[in-house]
XYZ file of C-alpha atoms in Angstrom:
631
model
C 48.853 15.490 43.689
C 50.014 18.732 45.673
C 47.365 21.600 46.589
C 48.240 23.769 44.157
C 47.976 20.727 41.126
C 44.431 20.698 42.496
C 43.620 23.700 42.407
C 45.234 24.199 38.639
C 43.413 21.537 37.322
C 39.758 22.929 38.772
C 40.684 26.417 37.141
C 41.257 24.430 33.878
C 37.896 22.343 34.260
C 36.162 25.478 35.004
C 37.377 27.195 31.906
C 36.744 24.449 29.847
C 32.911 24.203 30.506
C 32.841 28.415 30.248
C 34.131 28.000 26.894
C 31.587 24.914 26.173
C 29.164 27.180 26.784
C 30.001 30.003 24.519
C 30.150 28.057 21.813
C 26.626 26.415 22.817
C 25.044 29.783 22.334
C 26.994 30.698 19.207
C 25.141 27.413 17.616
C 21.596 28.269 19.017
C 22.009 31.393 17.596
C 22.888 30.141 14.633
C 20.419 27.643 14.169
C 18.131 30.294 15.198
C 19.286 32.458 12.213
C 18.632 29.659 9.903
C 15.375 28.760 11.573
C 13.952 32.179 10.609
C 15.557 32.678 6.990
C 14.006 29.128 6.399
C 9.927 30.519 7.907
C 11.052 33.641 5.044
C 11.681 31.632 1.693
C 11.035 27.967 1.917
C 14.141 26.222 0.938
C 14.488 23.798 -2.223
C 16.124 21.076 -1.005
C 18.640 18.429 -3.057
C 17.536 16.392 -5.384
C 19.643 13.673 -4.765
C 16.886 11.872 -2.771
C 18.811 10.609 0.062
C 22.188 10.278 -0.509
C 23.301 12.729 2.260
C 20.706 11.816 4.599
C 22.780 12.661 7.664
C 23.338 16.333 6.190
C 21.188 19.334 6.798
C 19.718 20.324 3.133
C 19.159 23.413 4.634
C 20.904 27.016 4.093
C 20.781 30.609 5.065
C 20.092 32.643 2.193
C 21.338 35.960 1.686
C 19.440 39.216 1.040
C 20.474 39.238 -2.515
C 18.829 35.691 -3.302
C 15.650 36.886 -0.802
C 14.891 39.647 -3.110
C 15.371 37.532 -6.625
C 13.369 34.334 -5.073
C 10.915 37.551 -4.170
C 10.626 38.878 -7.340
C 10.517 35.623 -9.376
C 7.342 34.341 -6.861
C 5.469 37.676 -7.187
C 6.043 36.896 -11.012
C 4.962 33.724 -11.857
C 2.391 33.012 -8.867
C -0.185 35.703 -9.557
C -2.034 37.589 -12.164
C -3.421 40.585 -12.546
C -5.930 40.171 -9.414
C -3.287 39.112 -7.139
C -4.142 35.276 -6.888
C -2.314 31.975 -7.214
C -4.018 30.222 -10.448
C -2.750 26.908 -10.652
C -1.043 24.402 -7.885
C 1.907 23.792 -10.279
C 2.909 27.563 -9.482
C 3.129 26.651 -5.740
C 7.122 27.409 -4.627
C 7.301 24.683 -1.857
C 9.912 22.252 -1.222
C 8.512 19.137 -1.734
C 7.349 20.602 -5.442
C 11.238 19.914 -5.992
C 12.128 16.355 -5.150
C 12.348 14.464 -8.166
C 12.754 10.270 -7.952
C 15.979 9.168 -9.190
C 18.974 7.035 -7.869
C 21.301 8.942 -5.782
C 25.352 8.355 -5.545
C 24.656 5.417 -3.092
C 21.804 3.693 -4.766
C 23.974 3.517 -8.063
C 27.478 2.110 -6.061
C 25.710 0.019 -3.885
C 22.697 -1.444 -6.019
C 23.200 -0.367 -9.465
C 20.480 -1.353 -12.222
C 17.127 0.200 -12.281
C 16.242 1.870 -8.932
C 14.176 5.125 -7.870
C 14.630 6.336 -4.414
C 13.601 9.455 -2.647
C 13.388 10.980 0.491
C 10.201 11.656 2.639
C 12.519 14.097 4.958
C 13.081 16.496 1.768
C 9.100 16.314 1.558
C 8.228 17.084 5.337
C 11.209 19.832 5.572
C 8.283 22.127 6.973
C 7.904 19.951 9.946
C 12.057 20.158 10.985
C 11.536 16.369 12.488
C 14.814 15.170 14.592
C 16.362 12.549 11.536
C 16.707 9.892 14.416
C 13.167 9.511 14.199
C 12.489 9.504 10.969
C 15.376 6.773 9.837
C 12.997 3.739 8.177
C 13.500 3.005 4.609
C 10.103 1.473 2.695
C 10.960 -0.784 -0.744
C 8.678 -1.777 -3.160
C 9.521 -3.813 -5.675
C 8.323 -7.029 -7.746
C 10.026 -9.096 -10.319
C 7.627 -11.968 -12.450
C 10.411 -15.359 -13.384
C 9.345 -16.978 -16.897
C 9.917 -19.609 -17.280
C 8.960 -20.580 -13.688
C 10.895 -21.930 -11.452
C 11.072 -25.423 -10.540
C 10.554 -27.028 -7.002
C 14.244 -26.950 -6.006
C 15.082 -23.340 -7.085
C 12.207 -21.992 -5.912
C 13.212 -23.365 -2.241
C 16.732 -22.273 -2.521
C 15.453 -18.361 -3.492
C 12.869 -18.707 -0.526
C 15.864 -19.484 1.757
C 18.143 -16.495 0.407
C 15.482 -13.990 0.310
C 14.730 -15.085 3.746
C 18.282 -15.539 5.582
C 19.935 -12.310 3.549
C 16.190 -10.335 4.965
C 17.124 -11.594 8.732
C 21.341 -10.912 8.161
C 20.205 -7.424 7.463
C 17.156 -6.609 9.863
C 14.830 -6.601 7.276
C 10.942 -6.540 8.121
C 7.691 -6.708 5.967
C 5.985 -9.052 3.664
C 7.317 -11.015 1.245
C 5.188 -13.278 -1.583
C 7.441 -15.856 -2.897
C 5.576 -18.617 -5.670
C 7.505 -19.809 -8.596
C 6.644 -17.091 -10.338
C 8.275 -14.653 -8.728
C 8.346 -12.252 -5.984
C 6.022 -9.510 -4.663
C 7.590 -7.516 -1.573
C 6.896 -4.993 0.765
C 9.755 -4.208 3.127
C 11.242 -1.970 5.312
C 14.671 -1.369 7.192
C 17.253 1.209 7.863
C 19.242 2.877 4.613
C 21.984 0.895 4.870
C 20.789 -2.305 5.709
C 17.853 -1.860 2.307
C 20.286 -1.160 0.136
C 23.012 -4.223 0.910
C 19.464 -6.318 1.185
C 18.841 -5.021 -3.115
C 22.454 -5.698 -3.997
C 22.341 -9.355 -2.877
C 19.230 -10.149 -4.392
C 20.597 -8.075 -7.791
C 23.330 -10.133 -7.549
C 21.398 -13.483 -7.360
C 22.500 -16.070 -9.672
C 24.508 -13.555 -11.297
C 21.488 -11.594 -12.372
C 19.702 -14.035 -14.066
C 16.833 -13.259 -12.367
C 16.554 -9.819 -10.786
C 19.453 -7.915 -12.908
C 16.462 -5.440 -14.243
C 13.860 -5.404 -11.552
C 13.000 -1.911 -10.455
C 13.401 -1.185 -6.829
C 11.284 1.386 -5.209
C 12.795 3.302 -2.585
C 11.472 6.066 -0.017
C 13.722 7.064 2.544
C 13.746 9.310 6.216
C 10.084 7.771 6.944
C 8.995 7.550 10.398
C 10.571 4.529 12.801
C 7.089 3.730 13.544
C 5.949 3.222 9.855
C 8.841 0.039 10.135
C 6.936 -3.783 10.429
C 7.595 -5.000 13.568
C 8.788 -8.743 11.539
C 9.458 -10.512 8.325
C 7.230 -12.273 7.034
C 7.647 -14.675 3.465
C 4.445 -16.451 2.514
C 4.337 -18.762 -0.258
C 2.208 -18.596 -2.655
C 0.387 -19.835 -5.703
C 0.574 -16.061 -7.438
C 2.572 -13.226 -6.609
C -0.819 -11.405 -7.534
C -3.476 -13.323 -6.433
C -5.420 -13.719 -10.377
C -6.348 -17.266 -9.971
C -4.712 -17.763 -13.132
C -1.852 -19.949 -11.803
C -0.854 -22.748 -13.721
C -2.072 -23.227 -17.325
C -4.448 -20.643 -17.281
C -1.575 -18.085 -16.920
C -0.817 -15.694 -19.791
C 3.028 -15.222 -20.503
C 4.548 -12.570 -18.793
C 6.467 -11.992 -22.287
C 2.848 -10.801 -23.479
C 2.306 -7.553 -21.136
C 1.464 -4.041 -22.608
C 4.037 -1.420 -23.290
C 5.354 -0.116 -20.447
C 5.315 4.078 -20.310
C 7.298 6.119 -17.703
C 5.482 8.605 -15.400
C 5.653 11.458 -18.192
C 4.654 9.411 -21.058
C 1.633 8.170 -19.467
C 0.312 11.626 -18.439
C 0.629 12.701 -22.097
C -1.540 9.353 -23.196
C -4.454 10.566 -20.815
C -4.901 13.542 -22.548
C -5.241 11.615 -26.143
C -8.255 10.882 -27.442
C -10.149 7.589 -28.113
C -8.207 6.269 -25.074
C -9.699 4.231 -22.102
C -7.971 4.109 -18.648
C -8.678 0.779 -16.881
C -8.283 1.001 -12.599
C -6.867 -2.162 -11.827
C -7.566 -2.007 -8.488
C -10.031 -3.240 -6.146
C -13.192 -0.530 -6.043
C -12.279 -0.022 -2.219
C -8.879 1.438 -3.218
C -10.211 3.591 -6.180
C -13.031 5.179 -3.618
C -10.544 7.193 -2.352
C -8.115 7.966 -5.551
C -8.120 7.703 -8.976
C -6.703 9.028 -11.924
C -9.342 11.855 -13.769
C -7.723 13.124 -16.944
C -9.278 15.996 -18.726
C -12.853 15.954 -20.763
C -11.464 15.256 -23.792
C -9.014 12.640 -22.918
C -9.200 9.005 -21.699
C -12.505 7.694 -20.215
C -11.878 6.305 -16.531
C -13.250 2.729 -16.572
C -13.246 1.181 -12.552
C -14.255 -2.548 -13.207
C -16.261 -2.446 -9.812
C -13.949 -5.680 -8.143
C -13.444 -5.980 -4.626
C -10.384 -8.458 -5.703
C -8.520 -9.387 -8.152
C -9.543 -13.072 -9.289
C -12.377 -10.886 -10.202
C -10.813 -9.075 -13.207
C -10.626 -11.711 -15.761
C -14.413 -12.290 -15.281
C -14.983 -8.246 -15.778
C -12.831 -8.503 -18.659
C -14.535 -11.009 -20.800
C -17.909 -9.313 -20.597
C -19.719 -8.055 -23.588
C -20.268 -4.716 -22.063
C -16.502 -4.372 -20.748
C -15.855 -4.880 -24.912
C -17.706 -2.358 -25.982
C -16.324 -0.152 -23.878
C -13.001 -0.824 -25.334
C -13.814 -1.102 -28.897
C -11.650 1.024 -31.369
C -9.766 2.328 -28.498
C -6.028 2.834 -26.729
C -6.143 0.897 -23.811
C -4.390 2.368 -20.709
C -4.142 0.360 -17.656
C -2.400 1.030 -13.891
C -2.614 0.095 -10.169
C -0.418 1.026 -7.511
C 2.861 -0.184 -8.297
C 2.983 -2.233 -11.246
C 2.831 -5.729 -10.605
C -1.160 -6.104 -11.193
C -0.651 -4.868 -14.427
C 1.992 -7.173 -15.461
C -0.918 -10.398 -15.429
C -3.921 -7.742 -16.525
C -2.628 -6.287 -19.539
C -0.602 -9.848 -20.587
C -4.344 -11.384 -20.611
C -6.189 -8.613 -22.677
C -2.957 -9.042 -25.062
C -3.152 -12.950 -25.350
C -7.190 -12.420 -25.841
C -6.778 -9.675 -28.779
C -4.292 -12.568 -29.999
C -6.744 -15.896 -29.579
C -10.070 -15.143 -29.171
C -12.244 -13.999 -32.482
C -14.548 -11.765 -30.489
C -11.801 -9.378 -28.983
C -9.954 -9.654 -32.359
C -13.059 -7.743 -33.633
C -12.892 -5.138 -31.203
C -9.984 -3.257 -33.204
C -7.966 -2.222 -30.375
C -4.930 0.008 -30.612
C -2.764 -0.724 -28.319
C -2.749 -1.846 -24.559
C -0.344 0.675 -22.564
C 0.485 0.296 -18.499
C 2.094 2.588 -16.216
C 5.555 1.741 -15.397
C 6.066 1.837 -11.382
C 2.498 2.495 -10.750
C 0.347 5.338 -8.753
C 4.032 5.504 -6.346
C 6.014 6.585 -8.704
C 3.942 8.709 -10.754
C 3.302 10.889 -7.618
C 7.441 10.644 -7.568
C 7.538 12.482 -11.181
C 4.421 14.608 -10.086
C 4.687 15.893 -6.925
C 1.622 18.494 -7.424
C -0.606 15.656 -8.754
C -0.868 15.870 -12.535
C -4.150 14.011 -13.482
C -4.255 12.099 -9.868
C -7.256 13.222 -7.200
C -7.478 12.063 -3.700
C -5.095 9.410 -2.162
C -3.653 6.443 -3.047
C -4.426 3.226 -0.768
C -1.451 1.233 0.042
C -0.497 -2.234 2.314
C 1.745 -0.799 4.611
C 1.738 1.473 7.577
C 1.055 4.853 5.941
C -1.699 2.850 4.832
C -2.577 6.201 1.960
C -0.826 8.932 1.064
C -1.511 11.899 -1.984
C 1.210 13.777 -3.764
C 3.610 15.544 -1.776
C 2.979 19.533 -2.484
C -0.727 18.098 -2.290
C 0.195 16.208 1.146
C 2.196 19.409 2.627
C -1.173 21.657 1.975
C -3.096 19.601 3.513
C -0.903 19.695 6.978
C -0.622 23.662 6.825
C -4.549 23.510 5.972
C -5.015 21.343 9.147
C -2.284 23.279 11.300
C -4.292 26.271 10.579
C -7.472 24.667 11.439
C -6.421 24.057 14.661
C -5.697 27.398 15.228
C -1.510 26.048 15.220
C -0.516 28.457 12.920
C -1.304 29.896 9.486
C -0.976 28.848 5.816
C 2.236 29.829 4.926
C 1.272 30.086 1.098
C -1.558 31.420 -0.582
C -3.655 28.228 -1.842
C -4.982 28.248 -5.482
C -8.502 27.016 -6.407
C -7.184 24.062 -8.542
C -5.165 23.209 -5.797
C -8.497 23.400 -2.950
C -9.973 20.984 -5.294
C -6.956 18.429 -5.234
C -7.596 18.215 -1.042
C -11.063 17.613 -1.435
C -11.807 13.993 -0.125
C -13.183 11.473 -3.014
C -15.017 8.666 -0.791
C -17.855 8.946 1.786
C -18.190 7.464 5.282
C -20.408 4.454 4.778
C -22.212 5.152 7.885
C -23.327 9.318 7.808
C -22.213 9.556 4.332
C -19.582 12.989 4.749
C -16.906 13.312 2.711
C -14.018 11.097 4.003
C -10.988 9.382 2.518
C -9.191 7.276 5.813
C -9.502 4.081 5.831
C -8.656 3.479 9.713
C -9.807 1.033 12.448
C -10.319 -3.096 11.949
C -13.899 -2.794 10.681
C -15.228 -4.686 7.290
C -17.749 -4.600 5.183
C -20.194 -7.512 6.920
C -21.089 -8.765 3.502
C -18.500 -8.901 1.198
C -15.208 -8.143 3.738
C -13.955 -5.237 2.268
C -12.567 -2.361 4.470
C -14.959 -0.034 5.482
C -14.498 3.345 5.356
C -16.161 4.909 8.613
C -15.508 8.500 9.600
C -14.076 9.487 13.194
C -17.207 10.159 14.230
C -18.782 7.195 13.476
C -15.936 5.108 14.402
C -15.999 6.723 17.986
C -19.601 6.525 18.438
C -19.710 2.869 17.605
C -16.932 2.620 20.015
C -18.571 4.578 22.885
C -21.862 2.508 22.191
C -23.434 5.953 21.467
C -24.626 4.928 17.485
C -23.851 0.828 16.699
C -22.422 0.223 12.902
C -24.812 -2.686 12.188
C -24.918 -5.067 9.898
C -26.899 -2.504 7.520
C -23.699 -0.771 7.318
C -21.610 -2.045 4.131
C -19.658 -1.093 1.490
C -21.160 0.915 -1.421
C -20.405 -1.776 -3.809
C -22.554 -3.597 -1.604
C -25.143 -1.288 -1.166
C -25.196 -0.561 -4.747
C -25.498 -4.108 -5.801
C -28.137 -5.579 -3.321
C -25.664 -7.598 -1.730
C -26.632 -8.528 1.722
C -25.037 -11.653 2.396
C -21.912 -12.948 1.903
C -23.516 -16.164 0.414
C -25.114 -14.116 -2.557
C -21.350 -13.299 -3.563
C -19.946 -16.900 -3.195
C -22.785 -18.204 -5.470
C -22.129 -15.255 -7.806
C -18.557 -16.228 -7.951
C -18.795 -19.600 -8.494
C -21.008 -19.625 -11.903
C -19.259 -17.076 -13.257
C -15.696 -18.922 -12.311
C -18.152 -21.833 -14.051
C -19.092 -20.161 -17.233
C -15.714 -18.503 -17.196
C -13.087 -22.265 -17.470
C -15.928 -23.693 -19.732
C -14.705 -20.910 -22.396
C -11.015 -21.026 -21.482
C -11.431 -25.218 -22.145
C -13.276 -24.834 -25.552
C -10.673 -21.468 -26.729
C -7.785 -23.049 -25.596
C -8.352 -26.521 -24.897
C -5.892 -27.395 -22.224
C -7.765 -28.902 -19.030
C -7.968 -27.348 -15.661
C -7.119 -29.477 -12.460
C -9.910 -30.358 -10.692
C -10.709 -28.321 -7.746
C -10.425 -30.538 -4.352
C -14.089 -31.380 -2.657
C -14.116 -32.211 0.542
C -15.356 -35.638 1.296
C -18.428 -36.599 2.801
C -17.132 -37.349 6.181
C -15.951 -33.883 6.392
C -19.082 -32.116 5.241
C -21.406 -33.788 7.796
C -19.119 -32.581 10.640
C -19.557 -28.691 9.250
C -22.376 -27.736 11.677
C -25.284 -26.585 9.263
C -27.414 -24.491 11.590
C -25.766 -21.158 13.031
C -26.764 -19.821 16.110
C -25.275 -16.667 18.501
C -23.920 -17.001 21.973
C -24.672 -14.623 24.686
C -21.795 -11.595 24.108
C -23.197 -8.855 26.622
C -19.391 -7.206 26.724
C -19.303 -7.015 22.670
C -16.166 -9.148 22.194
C -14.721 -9.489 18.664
C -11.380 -11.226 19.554
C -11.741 -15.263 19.583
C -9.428 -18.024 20.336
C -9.875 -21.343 18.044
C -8.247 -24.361 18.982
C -7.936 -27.564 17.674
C -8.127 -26.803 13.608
C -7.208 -29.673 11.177
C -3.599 -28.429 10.348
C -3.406 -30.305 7.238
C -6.793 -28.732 5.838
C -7.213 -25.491 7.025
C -5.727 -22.786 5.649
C -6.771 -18.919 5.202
C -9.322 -19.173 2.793
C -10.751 -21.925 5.026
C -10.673 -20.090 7.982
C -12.302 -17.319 6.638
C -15.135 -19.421 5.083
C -15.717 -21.948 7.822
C -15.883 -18.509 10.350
C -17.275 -15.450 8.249
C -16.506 -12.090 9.099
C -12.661 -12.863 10.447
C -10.597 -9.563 9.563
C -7.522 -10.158 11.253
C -5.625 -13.584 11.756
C -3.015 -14.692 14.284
C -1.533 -17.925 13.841
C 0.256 -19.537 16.462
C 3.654 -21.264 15.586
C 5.010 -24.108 17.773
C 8.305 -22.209 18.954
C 10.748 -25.186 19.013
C 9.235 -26.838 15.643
C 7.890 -23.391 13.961
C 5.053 -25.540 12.632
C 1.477 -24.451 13.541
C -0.707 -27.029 15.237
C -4.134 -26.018 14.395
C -4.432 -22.648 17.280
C -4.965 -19.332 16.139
C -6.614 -15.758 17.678
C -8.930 -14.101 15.165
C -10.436 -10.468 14.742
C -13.746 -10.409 13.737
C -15.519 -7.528 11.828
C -18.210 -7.020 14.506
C -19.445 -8.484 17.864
C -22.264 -9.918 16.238
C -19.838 -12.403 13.749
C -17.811 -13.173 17.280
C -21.077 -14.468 18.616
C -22.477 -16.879 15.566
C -18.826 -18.009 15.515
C -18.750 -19.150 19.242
C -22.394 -20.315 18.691
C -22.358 -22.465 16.177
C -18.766 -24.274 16.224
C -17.713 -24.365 20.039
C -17.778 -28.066 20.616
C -18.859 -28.902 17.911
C -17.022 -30.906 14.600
C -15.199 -29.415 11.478
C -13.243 -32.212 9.508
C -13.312 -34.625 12.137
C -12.334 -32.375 14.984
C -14.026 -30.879 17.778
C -13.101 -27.390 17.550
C -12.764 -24.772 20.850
C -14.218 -21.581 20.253
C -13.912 -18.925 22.768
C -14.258 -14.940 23.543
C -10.674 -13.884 24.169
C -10.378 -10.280 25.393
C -6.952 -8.551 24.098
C -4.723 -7.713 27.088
C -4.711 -3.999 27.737
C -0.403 -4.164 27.766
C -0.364 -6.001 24.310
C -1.109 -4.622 20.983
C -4.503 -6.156 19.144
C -4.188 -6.794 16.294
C -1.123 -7.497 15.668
C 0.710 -6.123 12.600
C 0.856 -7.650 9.151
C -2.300 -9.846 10.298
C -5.002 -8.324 8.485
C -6.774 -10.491 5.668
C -7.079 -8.995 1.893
């Protein structure tokens, strides 16, 4: 190449990257532009939940649509003393987002599916899309008849092997009953993951299942791992087998709008069907003269059919509508199916005269979906995954501009209403000081009864700092409220009422229960029967136990021969995948790491000496690990 060639092509380089940069400021000047016409009038983004998710919802306005957007908030948000009345006159985007299947969802999936996304919601907060690109599903689907040993193996080895083909993560509870998932992964990858389970032996199975879907959530909200754990129930009733009501026996199911009109009828009852630790913080509270809220006080769900067939649970529900929901569906499917199979069999609720058993169709989720400002909802709703609560959005956006301004970050950028102040009050109480508080954070339980416990920041940190100890005085309400203070008191509780409970189900409908497995003698004279602490001066609650009986011990073992465990961390052989009796465990508090090294460190459970042993997390690795926590 001559001199002159040279020199040509450096003038053309050079004149390239001048003109690169022109255009670089014409886009940050645009973006600018938009940036500020945006802080003016908040934008109403697309309804189509997340079809487009790689475009910006986002436009400039012009003055003309300014002025009538003006007008038209000055007119409906105030009255004559210049304030905002109601939160449903709130103009912000996330009041706009409505749940319902976009383009994609109906080409690739098709059937029944809701899907929106959280980007449209958090459009204040302008996050980069990269990092926001997770997709959560919810979804369950109850199989009737069940199925038998040989399908239910094959549909644990699709659901499985199509979750790993498309880099699928989260939980999975397969029995032959069904399927219970939480589950994350990218849009894409979701969405192919739905269509191949729709299309599952033809249809036959999942063809109408419901799929939940919430798009644009943050990367770090993603499980880390999938996980499929077979079980007994998809919802864990302990009414497996013959004591199972038919699935063809459920209430009427009622959409999002249909059940907020039914809490504002009379002579109506609203059942919580979830545990008491989830309704602390959330619940449903329709107006005066609508339904009664009824929260059976359970701290799980094998507890329910107890609760149910009390005489003072009856009279509560005599001569009434029965409304029931949870927070997405499934425990309603087994809850209402056995009030409707009781009202069908037994004489006693015959004579109660009750009009009709309704449930809400998707749950709490998508009820917040159809009512984005809250309807008849206060507080937050407790889920199992990593956002582990969220409220409504409009509610959820006022409460980040509430804390922005707080912090002195910037300032409300709409006048709050009183109905709406109410809405971000918190419903639940720190266990330990007793403040308002609604964040259920941290790896402490109840010591009692195992429940989370619901400990301010405060509290949290001063435990943590050794500056105030949460003690063993510290439990749950339900707890407190009760006179519980042992776990014992509970198990012997549990166990007459199970009693008095399968003596009625064996007289009513006179099928006979399996016999429950005892453990043989050999087995109970190696359980030590005297507990005793080991020295713990550095306050460790991480243990490693070696040397379990593999073909005896599973989690409900665990957690009974070692009270207090809160997380669990079993250790798989790598080559075989088996586990060979090793696990690490989290326990609520020092004080349950110390009887636990105490009393079973070289000493006998089932005929094996057992190795119990303070394990320290390392700093580097992350304790505890995801998905390990016990419910």
């Amino acid at each position: 190449m001559s001199i002159d060639e040279e020199e040509e092509t450096k003038r053309m380089k050079k004149a390239k990257r001048k003109e690169k940069k022109k255009e670089d400021k014409k886009k940050h000047k645009k973006r600018k532009r938009d940036e500020e016409s945006l802080e003016e009038v908040p934008p109403v983004p697309s309804s189509s939940s997340s079809a487009d998710n790689k475009k910006d919802h986002r436009h400039a306005p012009s003055s003309d649509e300014k002025k009538r957007h003006k007008k038209k908030h000055k007119k409906k948000k105030h009255d004559k003393d210049g304030t905002i009345k109601d939160v449903a006159d709130l103009e912000l985007p996330s009041k706009h987002i409505k749940a319902a299947p976009n383009t994609d969802d109906v080409k690739i999936v098709g059937g029944r599916i809701v899907s929106f996304s959280a980007q449209d919601i958090n459009v204040q907060q302008q996050i980069p899309q990269k990092e926001n690109s997770t997709t959560l599903l919810l979804f369950y689907q109850y199989i009737e008849p069940v199925l038998d040993e040989e399908s239910f193996k094959d549909l644990l080895h699709h659901v499985e092997t199509m979750g790993e083909a498309h880099g699928i993560t989260g939980r999975m509870r397969v029995a032959h009953e069904g399927l219970n998932c939480t589950l994350t992964g990218s849009y894409e990858d979701v969405r192919s993951w739905c269509k191949s389970l729709r299309d599952y032996k033809d249809g036959k199975y999942f063809g109408e299942t419901e799929f939940k879907l919430t798009d644009n959530l943050p990367n770090g909200q993603a499980f880390p791992k999938l996980h499929a754990f077979k079980v007994e129930e998809i919802v864990n009733y302990g009414l497996a087998g013959v004591k199972a009501p038919s699935i063809h026996m459920t209430g009427v199911h009622l959409e999002p709008k249909d059940y907020h009109q039914k809490m504002m009828e009379e002579e109506t009852v609203i059942i919580d069907v979830r545990n008491h630790y989830e309704a602390a913080i959330g619940k449903f509270q329709p107006p005066p003269t609508g339904a009664q809220y009824i929260d059976p006080m359970m701290r799980k769900s094998t507890e329910f059919p107890i609760w149910l067939d009390k005489p003072e649970t009856k009279e509560m529900l005599r001569g009434k509508q029965v409304l029931m929901y949870c927070t997405g569906g499934v425990r309603c499917e087994r809850a209402s199916a056995l009030l409707r199979t009781k009202m069908e069999m037994e004489e006693d609720t015959k004579a109660l005269g009750i009009k009709g058993v309704y449930q809400l169709q998707g749950g709490i989720d998508k009820y917040f979906r159809d009512f984005p400002e809250g309807g008849w909802w206060r507080g937050k709703n407790y889920v199992f995954d990593k956002r582990f609560a969220h409220a409504p959005s409009v509610i959820e956006t006022l409460e980040r501009e509430v804390k922005k301004e707080e912090k002195g970050i910037g300032k409300v950028f709409v006048e709050i209403p009183s109905s709406a102040k109410e809405k971000l009050q918190a419903l639940g109480n720190c266990e330990a000081c007793k403040k308002p508080w609604d964040k259920y954070r941290g790896k402490r339980r109840c010591p009692t009864c195992g429940v989370p416990s619901l400990i301010c920041k405060e509290c949290h940190d001063a435990d943590a700092n050794g500056i105030r100890k949460l003690d063993r005085s510290i439990r749950c309400d339900l707890c407190v409220k009760e006179g519980i203070t042992s776990k014992q008191q509970i198990r012997e509780r549990e166990e007459k009422e199970m009693e008095q409970y399968e003596k009625k189900l064996r007289e009513i409908y006179g099928f006979e229960l399996p016999k429950k497995k005892k453990r043989n003698a050999h087995d109970v004279e190696n359980i030590p029967k005297r507990h005793k602490s080991a020295p713990n001066p550095d306050n460790i609650t991480r243990l490693f136990i070696k040397n379990l009986c593999a073909k005896r011990v599973d989690q409900k073992e665990l957690c009974e021969l070692f009270p207090g465990i809160t997380h669990v961390e079993w250790i798989m052989d790598k080559k075989s995948g088996n586990w060979y009796g090793s696990v690490f465990v989290e326990m609520a508090t020092a004080e349950d790491a110390a009887l636990a090294v105490g009393t079973y460190h070289k000493n006998k459970a089932y005929g094996r000496v057992l190795h119990v042993a303070y394990s320290p997390p390392d700093p580097k690795s992350i304790w505890p690990p995801p998905n390990s926590k016990i419910f």
